[in-house]
Short mmCIF file of C-alpha atoms in Angstrom, two decimals:
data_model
loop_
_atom_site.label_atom_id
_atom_site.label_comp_id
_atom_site.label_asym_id
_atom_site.label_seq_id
_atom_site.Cartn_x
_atom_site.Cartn_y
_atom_site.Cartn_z
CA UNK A 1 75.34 97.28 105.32
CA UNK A 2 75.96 99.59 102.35
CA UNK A 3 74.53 102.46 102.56
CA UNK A 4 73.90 103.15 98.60
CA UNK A 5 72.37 99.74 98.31
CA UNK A 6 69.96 100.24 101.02
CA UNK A 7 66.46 101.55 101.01
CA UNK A 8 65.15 104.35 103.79
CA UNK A 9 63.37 101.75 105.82
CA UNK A 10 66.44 99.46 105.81
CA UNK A 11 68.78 102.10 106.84
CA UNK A 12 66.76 103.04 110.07
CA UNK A 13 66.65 99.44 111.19
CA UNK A 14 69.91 99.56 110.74
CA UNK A 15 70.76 102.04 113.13
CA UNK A 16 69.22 99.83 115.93
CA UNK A 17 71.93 97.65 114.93
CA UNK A 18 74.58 99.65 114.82
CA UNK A 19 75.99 103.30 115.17
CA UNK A 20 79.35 103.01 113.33
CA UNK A 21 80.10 103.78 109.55
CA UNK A 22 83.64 103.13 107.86
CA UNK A 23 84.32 105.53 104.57
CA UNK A 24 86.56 104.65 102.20
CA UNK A 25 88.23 107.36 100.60
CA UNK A 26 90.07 106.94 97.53
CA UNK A 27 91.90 108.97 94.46
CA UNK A 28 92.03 108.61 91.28
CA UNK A 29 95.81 108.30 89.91
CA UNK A 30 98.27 106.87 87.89
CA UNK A 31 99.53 102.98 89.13
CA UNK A 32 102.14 102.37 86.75
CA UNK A 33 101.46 100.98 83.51
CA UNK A 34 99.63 97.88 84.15
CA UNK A 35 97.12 98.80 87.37
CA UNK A 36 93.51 100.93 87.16
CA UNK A 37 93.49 104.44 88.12
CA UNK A 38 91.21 103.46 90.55
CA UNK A 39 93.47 101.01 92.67
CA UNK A 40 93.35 103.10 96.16
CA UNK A 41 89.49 103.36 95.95
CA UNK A 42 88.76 99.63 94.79
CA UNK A 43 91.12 98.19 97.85
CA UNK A 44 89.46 100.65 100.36
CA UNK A 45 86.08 99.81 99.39
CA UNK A 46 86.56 96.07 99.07
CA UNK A 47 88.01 95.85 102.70
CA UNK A 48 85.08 97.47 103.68
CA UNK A 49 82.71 95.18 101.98
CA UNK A 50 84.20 92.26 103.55
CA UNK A 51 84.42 93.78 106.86
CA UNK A 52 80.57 94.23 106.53
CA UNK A 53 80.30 90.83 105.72
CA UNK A 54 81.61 90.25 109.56
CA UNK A 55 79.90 92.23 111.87
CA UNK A 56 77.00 94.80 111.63
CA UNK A 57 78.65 98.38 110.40
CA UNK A 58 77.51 101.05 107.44
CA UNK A 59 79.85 101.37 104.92
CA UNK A 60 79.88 104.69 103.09
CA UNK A 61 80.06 105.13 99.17
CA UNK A 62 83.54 105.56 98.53
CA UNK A 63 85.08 108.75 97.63
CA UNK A 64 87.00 108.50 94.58
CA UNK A 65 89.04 112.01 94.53
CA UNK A 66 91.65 112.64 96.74
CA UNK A 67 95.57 114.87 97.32
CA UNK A 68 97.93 113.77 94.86
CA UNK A 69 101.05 115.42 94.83
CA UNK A 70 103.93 113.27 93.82
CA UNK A 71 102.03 111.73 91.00
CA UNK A 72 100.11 115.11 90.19
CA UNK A 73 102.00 115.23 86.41
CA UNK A 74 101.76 111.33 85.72
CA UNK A 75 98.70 111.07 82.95
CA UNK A 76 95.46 110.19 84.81
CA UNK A 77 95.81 111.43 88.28
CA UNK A 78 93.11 113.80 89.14
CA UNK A 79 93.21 115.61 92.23
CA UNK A 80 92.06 118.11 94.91
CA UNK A 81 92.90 120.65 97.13
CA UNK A 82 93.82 119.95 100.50
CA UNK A 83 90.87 122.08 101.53
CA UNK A 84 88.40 120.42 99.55
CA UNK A 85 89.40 117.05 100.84
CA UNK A 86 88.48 118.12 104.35
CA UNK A 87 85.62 119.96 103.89
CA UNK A 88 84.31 117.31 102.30
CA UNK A 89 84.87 114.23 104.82
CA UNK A 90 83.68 116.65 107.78
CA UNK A 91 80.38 117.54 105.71
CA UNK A 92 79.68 113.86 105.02
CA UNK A 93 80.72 113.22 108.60
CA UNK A 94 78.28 115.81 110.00
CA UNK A 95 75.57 114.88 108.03
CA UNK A 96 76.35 110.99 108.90
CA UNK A 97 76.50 112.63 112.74
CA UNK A 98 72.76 113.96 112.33
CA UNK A 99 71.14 110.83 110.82
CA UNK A 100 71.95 109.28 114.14
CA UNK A 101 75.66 107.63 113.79
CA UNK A 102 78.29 107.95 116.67
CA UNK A 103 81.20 105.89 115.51
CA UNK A 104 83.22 106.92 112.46
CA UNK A 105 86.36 105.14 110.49
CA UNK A 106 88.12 107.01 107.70
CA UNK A 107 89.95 104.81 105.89
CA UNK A 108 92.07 106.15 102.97
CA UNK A 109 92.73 103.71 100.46
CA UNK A 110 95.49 106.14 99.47
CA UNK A 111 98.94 106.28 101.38
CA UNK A 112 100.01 110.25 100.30
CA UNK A 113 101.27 112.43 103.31
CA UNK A 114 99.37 115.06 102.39
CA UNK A 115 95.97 113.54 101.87
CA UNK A 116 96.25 111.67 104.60
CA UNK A 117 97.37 115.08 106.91
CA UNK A 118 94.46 116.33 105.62
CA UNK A 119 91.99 113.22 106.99
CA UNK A 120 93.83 113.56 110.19
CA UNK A 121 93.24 117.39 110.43
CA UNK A 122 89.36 116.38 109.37
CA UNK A 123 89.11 113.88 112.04
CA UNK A 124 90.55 116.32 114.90
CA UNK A 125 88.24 119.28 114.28
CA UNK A 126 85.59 117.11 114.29
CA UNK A 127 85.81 115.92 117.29
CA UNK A 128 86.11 119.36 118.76
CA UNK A 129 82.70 120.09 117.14
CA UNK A 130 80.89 116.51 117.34
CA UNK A 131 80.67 115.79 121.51
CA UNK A 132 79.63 112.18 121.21
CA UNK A 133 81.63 110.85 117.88
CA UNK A 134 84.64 108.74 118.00
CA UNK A 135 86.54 109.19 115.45
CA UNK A 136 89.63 107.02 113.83
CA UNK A 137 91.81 107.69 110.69
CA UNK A 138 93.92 105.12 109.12
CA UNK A 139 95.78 104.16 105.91
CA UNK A 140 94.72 101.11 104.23
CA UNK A 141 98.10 100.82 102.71
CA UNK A 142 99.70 100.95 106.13
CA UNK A 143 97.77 98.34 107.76
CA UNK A 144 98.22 95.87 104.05
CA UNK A 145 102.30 97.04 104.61
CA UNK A 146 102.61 96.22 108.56
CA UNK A 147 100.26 93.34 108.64
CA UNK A 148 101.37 91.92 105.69
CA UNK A 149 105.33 92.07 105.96
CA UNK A 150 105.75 88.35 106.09
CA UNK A 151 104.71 88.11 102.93
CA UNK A 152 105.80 91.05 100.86
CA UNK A 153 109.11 90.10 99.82
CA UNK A 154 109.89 93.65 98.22
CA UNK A 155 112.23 95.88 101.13
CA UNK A 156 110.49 99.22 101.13
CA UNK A 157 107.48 98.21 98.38
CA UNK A 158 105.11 101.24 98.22
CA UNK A 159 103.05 102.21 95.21
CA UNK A 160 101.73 100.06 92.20
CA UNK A 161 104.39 97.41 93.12
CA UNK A 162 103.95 93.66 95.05
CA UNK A 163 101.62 94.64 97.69
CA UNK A 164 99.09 96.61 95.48
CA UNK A 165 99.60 94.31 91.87
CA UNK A 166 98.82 90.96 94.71
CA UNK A 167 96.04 92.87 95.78
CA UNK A 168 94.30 93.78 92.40
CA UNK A 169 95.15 90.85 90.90
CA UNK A 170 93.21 88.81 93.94
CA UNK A 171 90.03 90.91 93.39
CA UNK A 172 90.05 91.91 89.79
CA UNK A 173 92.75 90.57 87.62
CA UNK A 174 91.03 91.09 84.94
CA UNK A 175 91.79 94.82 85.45
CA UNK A 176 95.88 93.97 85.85
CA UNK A 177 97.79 94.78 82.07
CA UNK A 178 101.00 92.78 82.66
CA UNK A 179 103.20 94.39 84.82
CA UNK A 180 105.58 97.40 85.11
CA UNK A 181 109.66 97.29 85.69
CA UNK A 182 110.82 97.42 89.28
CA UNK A 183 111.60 101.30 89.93
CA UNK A 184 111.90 103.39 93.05
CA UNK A 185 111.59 107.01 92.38
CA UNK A 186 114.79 109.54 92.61
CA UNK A 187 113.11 112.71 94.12
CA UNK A 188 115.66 115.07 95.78
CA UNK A 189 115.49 114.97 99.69
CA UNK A 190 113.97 118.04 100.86
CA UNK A 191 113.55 119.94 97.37
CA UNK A 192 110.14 120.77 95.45
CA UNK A 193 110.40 120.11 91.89
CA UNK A 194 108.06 120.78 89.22
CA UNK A 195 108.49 118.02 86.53
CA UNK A 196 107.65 114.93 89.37
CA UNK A 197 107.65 112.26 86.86
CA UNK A 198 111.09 113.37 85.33
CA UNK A 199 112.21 112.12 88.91
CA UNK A 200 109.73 109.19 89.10
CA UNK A 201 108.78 108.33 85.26
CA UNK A 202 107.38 104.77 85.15
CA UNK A 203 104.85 105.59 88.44
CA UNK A 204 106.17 102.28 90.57
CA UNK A 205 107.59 102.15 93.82
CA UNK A 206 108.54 98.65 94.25
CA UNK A 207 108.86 95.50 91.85
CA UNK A 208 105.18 94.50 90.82
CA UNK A 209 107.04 91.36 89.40
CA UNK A 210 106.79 89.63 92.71
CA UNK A 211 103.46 89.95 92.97
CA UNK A 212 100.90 86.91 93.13
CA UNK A 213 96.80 86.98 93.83
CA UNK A 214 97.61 84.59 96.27
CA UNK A 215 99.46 86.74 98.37
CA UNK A 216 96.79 89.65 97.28
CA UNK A 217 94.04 87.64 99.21
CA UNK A 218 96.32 87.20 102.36
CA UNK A 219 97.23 90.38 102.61
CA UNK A 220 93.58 91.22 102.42
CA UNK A 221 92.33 89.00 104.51
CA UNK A 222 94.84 90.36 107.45
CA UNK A 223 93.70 94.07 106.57
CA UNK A 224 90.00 93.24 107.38
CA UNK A 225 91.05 91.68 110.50
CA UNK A 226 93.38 94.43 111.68
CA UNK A 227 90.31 96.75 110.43
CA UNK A 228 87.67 94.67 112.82
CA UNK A 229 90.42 95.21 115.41
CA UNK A 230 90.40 99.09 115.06
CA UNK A 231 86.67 99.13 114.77
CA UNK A 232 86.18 97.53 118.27
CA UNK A 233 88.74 99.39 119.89
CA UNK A 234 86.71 102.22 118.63
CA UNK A 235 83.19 101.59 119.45
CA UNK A 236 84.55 99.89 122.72
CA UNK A 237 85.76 103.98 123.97
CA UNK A 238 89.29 103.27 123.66
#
């Protein structure tokens, strides 16, 4: 059920259906030269859609801003604080929380540390605060990378390369430009530096040349099942 395509009426018969809700939560930021801006949000929210497809859940309208701090000087990436990120998923939590929903998933389409620190921190007060929500936070990208490493044939593949180029160009390759040269990015271990790109300047991690929309919809496909795993588990009190 998705909850932006639903009228009032529909949404309360819903909830006799179901108390869970999965939100995707995206960013919007540089993928090389050849993937959308939008490539964290569109594979968060299309697991989602197919996972609704399974089994009676809500899925959330995706949030499309996120923490970006490696790519933060690479053209296109917006981002936001920290703070802001977690205000905002424990407001839209909350208010989820009042209109009746007990189970929630926060799945970040986006693999940074930071954002993600800041879900986790999100989920942990809130369950301080909410007494009957269950709470889980997970990284898309984690589950496509573990789930999907008998596939990927790139060691280490991370951003914009195999995993995500398969992936968009399974759902929308008519949003793929080509490709972008194999890179892995040179930041110094344990120092902050200022120009990020002059360390990481073509926005890959990985080799996007390996990529296929074949392997895209496999990977997929075993996301959404290790998803439905995570989603039982959850409304199951584990």
């Amino acid at each position: 059920m998705i909850l932006y395509e639903m009228t009032m009426p529909e949404f309360e018969r819903g909830l006799k259906k179901t108390r869970t809700v999965v939100i995707p939560f995206g960013v919007l930021e540089q993928h090389g030269s050849h993937l959308p801006l939008g490539t964290d949000t569109m594979q968060a929210e299309d697991v989602c859609r197919h996972l609704a497809a399974r089994r009676a859940l809500f899925v959330a309208p995706p949030i499309h801003y996120g923490v970006c701090r490696s790519t933060a000087h690479h053209p296109g990436t917006i981002s936001i604080s920290t703070d802001t990120l977690k205000a905002l998923a424990m407001e839209i939590v909350k208010d989820l929380y009042r209109q009746g929903l007990r189970c929630f998933v926060l799945l970040s389409g986006h693999a940074g540390g930071t954002h993600n620190a800041a879900l986790l921190d999100a989920g942990e007060t809130l369950l301080k605060q909410l007494p009957e929500a269950a709470i889980a936070v997970v990284t898309e990208y984690d589950l496509a990378a573990g789930e999907g490493r008998g596939i990927i044939e790139t060691p280490g593949d991370a951003h914009a390369g195999e995993i995500e180029t398969s992936r968009i160009l399974n759902s929308r390759p008519h949003l793929v430009k080509g490709s972008s040269p194999a890179e892995v990015p040179s930041f110094p271990r344990g120092l902050l530096v200022r120009d990020k790109r002059r360390h990481w300047p073509g926005g890959v991690h990985g080799d996007p040349s390996k990529a296929t929309a074949d392997k895209g919809r496999r990977i997929e496909e075993l996301v959404v099942d290790a998803l439905e795993r995570l989603v039982i588990l959850l409304e199951e009190g584990a």
